[in-house]
Amino acid sequence: MKQDKDLAFLSTCKNEDLRTLCDILTYNNKGEIRLSEQLTNSDAYINYYPDRMNLMTNELAEELRKYGSNTVRTIWRKGEADTYETIVRRVCKRMNINVGSDDSTQEMERELLINICEQTTSRLSNEELRSFADKAGIPHKRLNRQMLVSALMFAIRRNTILMKEMVYYVSLRIANMLLGRWITVMGMSTVGRYLGMAAGPIGWAALAGWTISDIASPAYRVMIPAVIMVASMRFRQTAVLTQKI
């Protein structure tokens, strides 16, 4: 299978992020190997999982693309799965996120992440909203719930650092629900500083339930969280590079 240009960046990602993506593709929330996965039998998985994930990113990208593709079309194309760009567009359509026909993969991923963040914000309790606003430095004493939600959504779109930390936390909460274990990753203290929600309040749990439970197709139950994880990894990497300039 040809290398996908939109997934080439995976080789520069952190080992723990890659392992999380790999686990989403290969394990269910009971810790059992998915029946349809083909990655765990590969030489790359046997040799490099879980500590040298950057050496198996080609196989990881291939597995992701196979999950997001139509099996019949893949066979007809002699094993060439859909591009990651096509898969992201399909995920956005499934989640009713409007993207333009000319939008790049990165632009579609950003809209997906913003949608996830906004859905999360709208589901927080009043107490959580005010705690979030305090951490984001937003005055809120005179704001009702609707005004506060709007203010936070605006802040997320405008503040790259705030969005990066929220995206980070949300993606890990989703992965935690899927894999049945908490994932410890460097940077969680930063998330706690921004959001003050490291204990996992009801609003965050509701997000994970909303994101996954409404997905009818088994393939989408894997693909949507996987694309969210990839989008999160790219966005956080891009945000770090932007901050250094």
PDB file of C-alpha atoms in Angstrom:
ATOM      1  CA  MET A   1       0.000   0.000   0.000  1.00  0.00           C
ATOM      2  CA  LYS A   2       1.312   3.463  -0.911  1.00  0.00           C
ATOM      3  CA  GLN A   3       2.315   5.793   1.920  1.00  0.00           C
ATOM      4  CA  ASP A   4      -0.328   8.415   2.675  1.00  0.00           C
ATOM      5  CA  LYS A   5       1.161  11.926   2.784  1.00  0.00           C
ATOM      6  CA  ASP A   6      -1.339  13.021   5.445  1.00  0.00           C
ATOM      7  CA  LEU A   7      -0.166  10.291   7.818  1.00  0.00           C
ATOM      8  CA  ALA A   8       3.592  10.663   7.278  1.00  0.00           C
ATOM      9  CA  PHE A   9       3.793  12.928  10.359  1.00  0.00           C
ATOM     10  CA  LEU A  10       2.993   9.967  12.637  1.00  0.00           C
ATOM     11  CA  SER A  11       6.681   9.027  12.638  1.00  0.00           C
ATOM     12  CA  THR A  12       7.416  12.215  14.616  1.00  0.00           C
ATOM     13  CA  CYS A  13       4.709  11.713  17.247  1.00  0.00           C
ATOM     14  CA  LYS A  14       5.198  10.655  20.852  1.00  0.00           C
ATOM     15  CA  ASN A  15       5.357   6.946  21.584  1.00  0.00           C
ATOM     16  CA  GLU A  16       2.433   7.035  24.032  1.00  0.00           C
ATOM     17  CA  ASP A  17       0.188   8.828  21.537  1.00  0.00           C
ATOM     18  CA  LEU A  18       1.003   6.234  18.882  1.00  0.00           C
ATOM     19  CA  ARG A  19       0.347   3.413  21.313  1.00  0.00           C
ATOM     20  CA  THR A  20      -3.040   4.905  22.181  1.00  0.00           C
ATOM     21  CA  LEU A  21      -3.935   5.121  18.484  1.00  0.00           C
ATOM     22  CA  CYS A  22      -2.760   1.556  17.982  1.00  0.00           C
ATOM     23  CA  ASP A  23      -4.821   0.308  20.929  1.00  0.00           C
ATOM     24  CA  ILE A  24      -7.940   2.045  19.618  1.00  0.00           C
ATOM     25  CA  LEU A  25      -7.521   0.167  16.348  1.00  0.00           C
ATOM     26  CA  THR A  26      -6.746  -3.226  17.870  1.00  0.00           C
ATOM     27  CA  TYR A  27      -8.537  -3.557  21.232  1.00  0.00           C
ATOM     28  CA  ASN A  28     -12.123  -3.145  22.426  1.00  0.00           C
ATOM     29  CA  ASN A  29     -13.108  -1.693  25.793  1.00  0.00           C
ATOM     30  CA  LYS A  30     -12.952  -5.164  27.362  1.00  0.00           C
ATOM     31  CA  GLY A  31      -9.286  -5.459  26.512  1.00  0.00           C
ATOM     32  CA  GLU A  32      -9.966  -8.037  23.814  1.00  0.00           C
ATOM     33  CA  ILE A  33      -8.380  -8.061  20.361  1.00  0.00           C
ATOM     34  CA  ARG A  34     -10.793  -6.879  17.683  1.00  0.00           C
ATOM     35  CA  LEU A  35     -11.800  -9.716  15.351  1.00  0.00           C
ATOM     36  CA  SER A  36     -11.310  -7.636  12.211  1.00  0.00           C
ATOM     37  CA  GLU A  37      -7.887  -6.190  13.013  1.00  0.00           C
ATOM     38  CA  GLN A  38      -4.766  -7.362  11.183  1.00  0.00           C
ATOM     39  CA  LEU A  39      -2.066  -5.379  12.939  1.00  0.00           C
ATOM     40  CA  THR A  40      -1.228  -7.508  15.985  1.00  0.00           C
ATOM     41  CA  ASN A  41      -0.037 -10.404  13.807  1.00  0.00           C
ATOM     42  CA  SER A  42       2.394  -8.247  11.856  1.00  0.00           C
ATOM     43  CA  ASP A  43       6.161  -8.436  12.376  1.00  0.00           C
ATOM     44  CA  ALA A  44       6.231  -4.717  13.106  1.00  0.00           C
ATOM     45  CA  TYR A  45       3.737  -5.063  15.973  1.00  0.00           C
ATOM     46  CA  ILE A  46       5.535  -8.076  17.444  1.00  0.00           C
ATOM     47  CA  ASN A  47       8.920  -6.340  17.293  1.00  0.00           C
ATOM     48  CA  TYR A  48       8.079  -2.734  18.186  1.00  0.00           C
ATOM     49  CA  TYR A  49       4.904  -2.590  20.307  1.00  0.00           C
ATOM     50  CA  PRO A  50       4.628  -0.931  22.810  1.00  0.00           C
ATOM     51  CA  ASP A  51       7.933   0.911  23.312  1.00  0.00           C
ATOM     52  CA  ARG A  52       9.169   1.704  19.768  1.00  0.00           C
ATOM     53  CA  MET A  53       5.969   2.744  18.073  1.00  0.00           C
ATOM     54  CA  ASN A  54       7.672   5.191  15.696  1.00  0.00           C
ATOM     55  CA  LEU A  55       9.182   2.192  13.888  1.00  0.00           C
ATOM     56  CA  MET A  56       5.767   0.805  12.956  1.00  0.00           C
ATOM     57  CA  THR A  57       3.940   3.945  11.851  1.00  0.00           C
ATOM     58  CA  ASN A  58       3.630   2.716   8.247  1.00  0.00           C
ATOM     59  CA  GLU A  59       1.766  -0.382   9.453  1.00  0.00           C
ATOM     60  CA  LEU A  60      -0.300   1.724  11.834  1.00  0.00           C
ATOM     61  CA  ALA A  61      -1.323   4.097   9.033  1.00  0.00           C
ATOM     62  CA  GLU A  62      -2.180   1.149   6.793  1.00  0.00           C
ATOM     63  CA  GLU A  63      -4.421  -0.402   9.461  1.00  0.00           C
ATOM     64  CA  LEU A  64      -6.190   2.907  10.019  1.00  0.00           C
ATOM     65  CA  ARG A  65      -6.882   3.315   6.302  1.00  0.00           C
ATOM     66  CA  LYS A  66      -8.182  -0.246   5.975  1.00  0.00           C
ATOM     67  CA  TYR A  67     -10.624   0.328   8.837  1.00  0.00           C
ATOM     68  CA  GLY A  68     -11.939   3.468   7.201  1.00  0.00           C
ATOM     69  CA  SER A  69     -12.330   1.974   3.730  1.00  0.00           C
ATOM     70  CA  ASN A  70     -14.963  -0.007   1.912  1.00  0.00           C
ATOM     71  CA  THR A  71     -13.726  -3.617   1.775  1.00  0.00           C
ATOM     72  CA  VAL A  72     -15.128  -4.307  -1.697  1.00  0.00           C
ATOM     73  CA  ARG A  73     -13.559  -1.170  -3.181  1.00  0.00           C
ATOM     74  CA  THR A  74     -10.242  -1.990  -1.514  1.00  0.00           C
ATOM     75  CA  ILE A  75     -10.214  -5.446  -3.091  1.00  0.00           C
ATOM     76  CA  TRP A  76     -11.157  -3.963  -6.471  1.00  0.00           C
ATOM     77  CA  ARG A  77      -8.228  -1.546  -6.166  1.00  0.00           C
ATOM     78  CA  LYS A  78      -5.901  -4.485  -5.459  1.00  0.00           C
ATOM     79  CA  GLY A  79      -5.542  -3.749  -1.772  1.00  0.00           C
ATOM     80  CA  GLU A  80      -5.188   0.043  -1.978  1.00  0.00           C
ATOM     81  CA  ALA A  81      -7.384   1.503   0.762  1.00  0.00           C
ATOM     82  CA  ASP A  82      -9.018   4.939   0.747  1.00  0.00           C
ATOM     83  CA  THR A  83      -6.804   7.918   1.457  1.00  0.00           C
ATOM     84  CA  TYR A  84      -6.837   9.389   4.941  1.00  0.00           C
ATOM     85  CA  GLU A  85      -8.282  12.602   3.463  1.00  0.00           C
ATOM     86  CA  THR A  86     -11.266  10.622   2.155  1.00  0.00           C
ATOM     87  CA  ILE A  87     -11.726   8.961   5.541  1.00  0.00           C
ATOM     88  CA  VAL A  88     -11.670  12.289   7.407  1.00  0.00           C
ATOM     89  CA  ARG A  89     -14.262  13.699   5.008  1.00  0.00           C
ATOM     90  CA  ARG A  90     -16.421  10.594   5.584  1.00  0.00           C
ATOM     91  CA  VAL A  91     -16.139  10.969   9.363  1.00  0.00           C
ATOM     92  CA  CYS A  92     -17.103  14.659   9.190  1.00  0.00           C
ATOM     93  CA  LYS A  93     -20.139  13.779   7.088  1.00  0.00           C
ATOM     94  CA  ARG A  94     -21.137  11.074   9.552  1.00  0.00           C
ATOM     95  CA  MET A  95     -20.926  13.582  12.405  1.00  0.00           C
ATOM     96  CA  ASN A  96     -22.844  16.263  10.443  1.00  0.00           C
ATOM     97  CA  ILE A  97     -19.881  18.622  10.317  1.00  0.00           C
ATOM     98  CA  ASN A  98     -19.931  20.950   7.335  1.00  0.00           C
ATOM     99  CA  VAL A  99     -16.675  20.958   5.375  1.00  0.00           C
ATOM    100  CA  GLY A 100     -15.977  22.382   1.957  1.00  0.00           C
ATOM    101  CA  SER A 101     -15.183  20.251  -1.068  1.00  0.00           C
ATOM    102  CA  ASP A 102     -11.821  22.009  -1.349  1.00  0.00           C
ATOM    103  CA  ASP A 103     -10.940  21.853   2.355  1.00  0.00           C
ATOM    104  CA  SER A 104      -7.617  20.221   3.143  1.00  0.00           C
ATOM    105  CA  THR A 105      -7.227  17.322   5.548  1.00  0.00           C
ATOM    106  CA  GLN A 106      -5.914  19.662   8.240  1.00  0.00           C
ATOM    107  CA  GLU A 107      -8.829  22.065   7.789  1.00  0.00           C
ATOM    108  CA  MET A 108     -11.347  19.232   8.108  1.00  0.00           C
ATOM    109  CA  GLU A 109      -9.560  17.884  11.175  1.00  0.00           C
ATOM    110  CA  ARG A 110      -9.677  21.313  12.800  1.00  0.00           C
ATOM    111  CA  GLU A 111     -13.428  21.598  12.206  1.00  0.00           C
ATOM    112  CA  LEU A 112     -13.854  18.128  13.695  1.00  0.00           C
ATOM    113  CA  LEU A 113     -11.883  19.076  16.803  1.00  0.00           C
ATOM    114  CA  ILE A 114     -13.710  22.382  17.211  1.00  0.00           C
ATOM    115  CA  ASN A 115     -17.021  20.542  16.930  1.00  0.00           C
ATOM    116  CA  ILE A 116     -15.935  18.075  19.627  1.00  0.00           C
ATOM    117  CA  CYS A 117     -14.795  20.901  21.910  1.00  0.00           C
ATOM    118  CA  GLU A 118     -18.030  22.832  21.393  1.00  0.00           C
ATOM    119  CA  GLN A 119     -20.157  19.749  22.028  1.00  0.00           C
ATOM    120  CA  THR A 120     -18.174  19.142  25.196  1.00  0.00           C
ATOM    121  CA  THR A 121     -18.567  22.717  26.396  1.00  0.00           C
ATOM    122  CA  SER A 122     -22.324  22.708  25.849  1.00  0.00           C
ATOM    123  CA  ARG A 123     -22.652  19.567  28.009  1.00  0.00           C
ATOM    124  CA  LEU A 124     -20.742  20.855  31.032  1.00  0.00           C
ATOM    125  CA  SER A 125     -22.628  21.646  34.232  1.00  0.00           C
ATOM    126  CA  ASN A 126     -22.916  25.271  35.338  1.00  0.00           C
ATOM    127  CA  GLU A 127     -20.231  24.667  37.959  1.00  0.00           C
ATOM    128  CA  GLU A 128     -17.899  23.130  35.399  1.00  0.00           C
ATOM    129  CA  LEU A 129     -18.523  25.980  32.979  1.00  0.00           C
ATOM    130  CA  ARG A 130     -17.583  28.581  35.582  1.00  0.00           C
ATOM    131  CA  SER A 131     -14.509  26.608  36.606  1.00  0.00           C
ATOM    132  CA  PHE A 132     -13.491  26.408  32.961  1.00  0.00           C
ATOM    133  CA  ALA A 133     -14.077  30.141  32.526  1.00  0.00           C
ATOM    134  CA  ASP A 134     -11.919  30.909  35.573  1.00  0.00           C
ATOM    135  CA  LYS A 135      -9.062  28.842  34.172  1.00  0.00           C
ATOM    136  CA  ALA A 136      -9.439  30.545  30.779  1.00  0.00           C
ATOM    137  CA  GLY A 137      -9.494  34.016  32.378  1.00  0.00           C
ATOM    138  CA  ILE A 138     -13.043  34.838  31.238  1.00  0.00           C
ATOM    139  CA  PRO A 139     -15.137  37.120  33.525  1.00  0.00           C
ATOM    140  CA  HIS A 140     -18.461  35.365  34.031  1.00  0.00           C
ATOM    141  CA  LYS A 141     -20.323  36.782  37.031  1.00  0.00           C
ATOM    142  CA  ARG A 142     -22.864  38.581  34.853  1.00  0.00           C
ATOM    143  CA  LEU A 143     -23.148  35.892  32.194  1.00  0.00           C
ATOM    144  CA  ASN A 144     -26.023  33.413  32.022  1.00  0.00           C
ATOM    145  CA  ARG A 145     -25.407  29.845  30.879  1.00  0.00           C
ATOM    146  CA  GLN A 146     -25.970  30.495  27.173  1.00  0.00           C
ATOM    147  CA  MET A 147     -23.716  33.561  27.191  1.00  0.00           C
ATOM    148  CA  LEU A 148     -21.014  31.664  29.094  1.00  0.00           C
ATOM    149  CA  VAL A 149     -21.080  28.726  26.682  1.00  0.00           C
ATOM    150  CA  SER A 150     -20.810  31.142  23.735  1.00  0.00           C
ATOM    151  CA  ALA A 151     -17.908  32.984  25.380  1.00  0.00           C
ATOM    152  CA  LEU A 152     -16.028  29.749  25.989  1.00  0.00           C
ATOM    153  CA  MET A 153     -16.627  28.509  22.447  1.00  0.00           C
ATOM    154  CA  PHE A 154     -15.318  31.810  21.103  1.00  0.00           C
ATOM    155  CA  ALA A 155     -12.252  31.560  23.362  1.00  0.00           C
ATOM    156  CA  ILE A 156     -11.510  28.015  22.181  1.00  0.00           C
ATOM    157  CA  ARG A 157     -11.579  29.094  18.535  1.00  0.00           C
ATOM    158  CA  ARG A 158      -9.353  32.113  19.191  1.00  0.00           C
ATOM    159  CA  ASN A 159      -6.919  30.726  21.784  1.00  0.00           C
ATOM    160  CA  THR A 160      -4.675  28.058  20.292  1.00  0.00           C
ATOM    161  CA  ILE A 161      -3.171  27.100  23.638  1.00  0.00           C
ATOM    162  CA  LEU A 162      -6.570  26.694  25.270  1.00  0.00           C
ATOM    163  CA  MET A 163      -7.876  24.651  22.369  1.00  0.00           C
ATOM    164  CA  LYS A 164      -4.738  22.494  22.353  1.00  0.00           C
ATOM    165  CA  GLU A 165      -5.154  21.586  26.019  1.00  0.00           C
ATOM    166  CA  MET A 166      -8.867  20.944  25.691  1.00  0.00           C
ATOM    167  CA  VAL A 167      -8.370  18.786  22.596  1.00  0.00           C
ATOM    168  CA  TYR A 168      -5.663  16.864  24.427  1.00  0.00           C
ATOM    169  CA  TYR A 169      -7.873  16.142  27.394  1.00  0.00           C
ATOM    170  CA  VAL A 170     -10.955  15.258  25.376  1.00  0.00           C
ATOM    171  CA  SER A 171      -9.062  12.836  23.124  1.00  0.00           C
ATOM    172  CA  LEU A 172      -7.617  11.065  26.146  1.00  0.00           C
ATOM    173  CA  ARG A 173     -11.010  10.825  27.839  1.00  0.00           C
ATOM    174  CA  ILE A 174     -12.454   9.205  24.719  1.00  0.00           C
ATOM    175  CA  ALA A 175      -9.520   6.814  24.496  1.00  0.00           C
ATOM    176  CA  ASN A 176      -9.891   6.005  28.175  1.00  0.00           C
ATOM    177  CA  MET A 177     -13.528   5.068  27.712  1.00  0.00           C
ATOM    178  CA  LEU A 178     -12.751   2.933  24.682  1.00  0.00           C
ATOM    179  CA  LEU A 179      -9.784   1.122  26.202  1.00  0.00           C
ATOM    180  CA  GLY A 180     -11.097   0.806  29.730  1.00  0.00           C
ATOM    181  CA  ARG A 181      -7.979   2.284  31.288  1.00  0.00           C
ATOM    182  CA  TRP A 182      -6.662   5.723  32.120  1.00  0.00           C
ATOM    183  CA  ILE A 183      -3.864   6.798  29.827  1.00  0.00           C
ATOM    184  CA  THR A 184      -1.053   8.690  31.511  1.00  0.00           C
ATOM    185  CA  VAL A 185       0.656  11.095  29.162  1.00  0.00           C
ATOM    186  CA  MET A 186       3.105  13.916  29.756  1.00  0.00           C
ATOM    187  CA  GLY A 187       1.272  17.221  29.894  1.00  0.00           C
ATOM    188  CA  MET A 188      -1.767  16.280  31.937  1.00  0.00           C
ATOM    189  CA  SER A 189      -0.708  18.731  34.650  1.00  0.00           C
ATOM    190  CA  THR A 190      -1.000  21.483  32.037  1.00  0.00           C
ATOM    191  CA  VAL A 191      -4.508  20.325  31.234  1.00  0.00           C
ATOM    192  CA  GLY A 192      -5.391  20.441  34.892  1.00  0.00           C
ATOM    193  CA  ARG A 193      -4.083  23.987  35.133  1.00  0.00           C
ATOM    194  CA  TYR A 194      -6.235  25.153  32.240  1.00  0.00           C
ATOM    195  CA  LEU A 195      -9.399  23.185  32.903  1.00  0.00           C
ATOM    196  CA  GLY A 196      -9.265  22.166  36.555  1.00  0.00           C
ATOM    197  CA  MET A 197     -11.089  18.949  35.644  1.00  0.00           C
ATOM    198  CA  ALA A 198      -8.478  16.218  35.929  1.00  0.00           C
ATOM    199  CA  ALA A 199     -10.772  14.120  38.111  1.00  0.00           C
ATOM    200  CA  GLY A 200     -13.089  13.566  35.168  1.00  0.00           C
ATOM    201  CA  PRO A 201     -16.397  15.261  36.091  1.00  0.00           C
ATOM    202  CA  ILE A 202     -19.735  14.265  34.656  1.00  0.00           C
ATOM    203  CA  GLY A 203     -19.531  16.596  31.683  1.00  0.00           C
ATOM    204  CA  TRP A 204     -16.426  14.930  30.288  1.00  0.00           C
ATOM    205  CA  ALA A 205     -17.829  11.450  30.779  1.00  0.00           C
ATOM    206  CA  ALA A 206     -20.970  12.554  28.959  1.00  0.00           C
ATOM    207  CA  LEU A 207     -18.859  13.666  25.998  1.00  0.00           C
ATOM    208  CA  ALA A 208     -17.287  10.240  25.614  1.00  0.00           C
ATOM    209  CA  GLY A 209     -20.686   8.588  25.831  1.00  0.00           C
ATOM    210  CA  TRP A 210     -22.179  10.970  23.276  1.00  0.00           C
ATOM    211  CA  THR A 211     -19.299  10.554  20.864  1.00  0.00           C
ATOM    212  CA  ILE A 212     -19.354   6.770  20.846  1.00  0.00           C
ATOM    213  CA  SER A 213     -22.851   5.623  21.772  1.00  0.00           C
ATOM    214  CA  ASP A 214     -24.527   7.405  18.864  1.00  0.00           C
ATOM    215  CA  ILE A 215     -22.370   5.605  16.300  1.00  0.00           C
ATOM    216  CA  ALA A 216     -24.287   2.647  14.890  1.00  0.00           C
ATOM    217  CA  SER A 217     -21.671   1.100  12.606  1.00  0.00           C
ATOM    218  CA  PRO A 218     -18.946  -0.973  14.312  1.00  0.00           C
ATOM    219  CA  ALA A 219     -16.367   0.400  11.862  1.00  0.00           C
ATOM    220  CA  TYR A 220     -17.288   3.983  12.803  1.00  0.00           C
ATOM    221  CA  ARG A 221     -16.970   3.120  16.496  1.00  0.00           C
ATOM    222  CA  VAL A 222     -13.317   2.560  15.742  1.00  0.00           C
ATOM    223  CA  MET A 223     -12.754   5.070  12.959  1.00  0.00           C
ATOM    224  CA  ILE A 224     -14.244   8.183  14.554  1.00  0.00           C
ATOM    225  CA  PRO A 225     -12.146   7.941  17.748  1.00  0.00           C
ATOM    226  CA  ALA A 226      -9.087   7.017  15.667  1.00  0.00           C
ATOM    227  CA  VAL A 227      -9.479  10.077  13.433  1.00  0.00           C
ATOM    228  CA  ILE A 228     -10.057  12.271  16.502  1.00  0.00           C
ATOM    229  CA  MET A 229      -6.817  10.919  17.964  1.00  0.00           C
ATOM    230  CA  VAL A 230      -4.848  11.542  14.759  1.00  0.00           C
ATOM    231  CA  ALA A 231      -6.339  15.039  14.428  1.00  0.00           C
ATOM    232  CA  SER A 232      -5.437  15.748  18.052  1.00  0.00           C
ATOM    233  CA  MET A 233      -1.850  14.587  17.547  1.00  0.00           C
ATOM    234  CA  ARG A 234      -1.409  16.751  14.448  1.00  0.00           C
ATOM    235  CA  PHE A 235      -3.042  19.811  16.021  1.00  0.00           C
ATOM    236  CA  ARG A 236      -0.952  19.612  19.189  1.00  0.00           C
ATOM    237  CA  GLN A 237       2.234  19.142  17.165  1.00  0.00           C
ATOM    238  CA  THR A 238       1.372  22.112  14.938  1.00  0.00           C
ATOM    239  CA  ALA A 239       0.491  24.253  17.975  1.00  0.00           C
ATOM    240  CA  VAL A 240       3.871  23.537  19.559  1.00  0.00           C
ATOM    241  CA  LEU A 241       5.713  24.496  16.361  1.00  0.00           C
ATOM    242  CA  THR A 242       3.647  27.693  16.098  1.00  0.00           C
ATOM    243  CA  GLN A 243       4.493  28.680  19.669  1.00  0.00           C
ATOM    244  CA  LYS A 244       8.236  28.307  18.958  1.00  0.00           C
ATOM    245  CA  ILE A 245       8.155  30.701  16.003  1.00  0.00           C
TER     246      ILE A 245
END
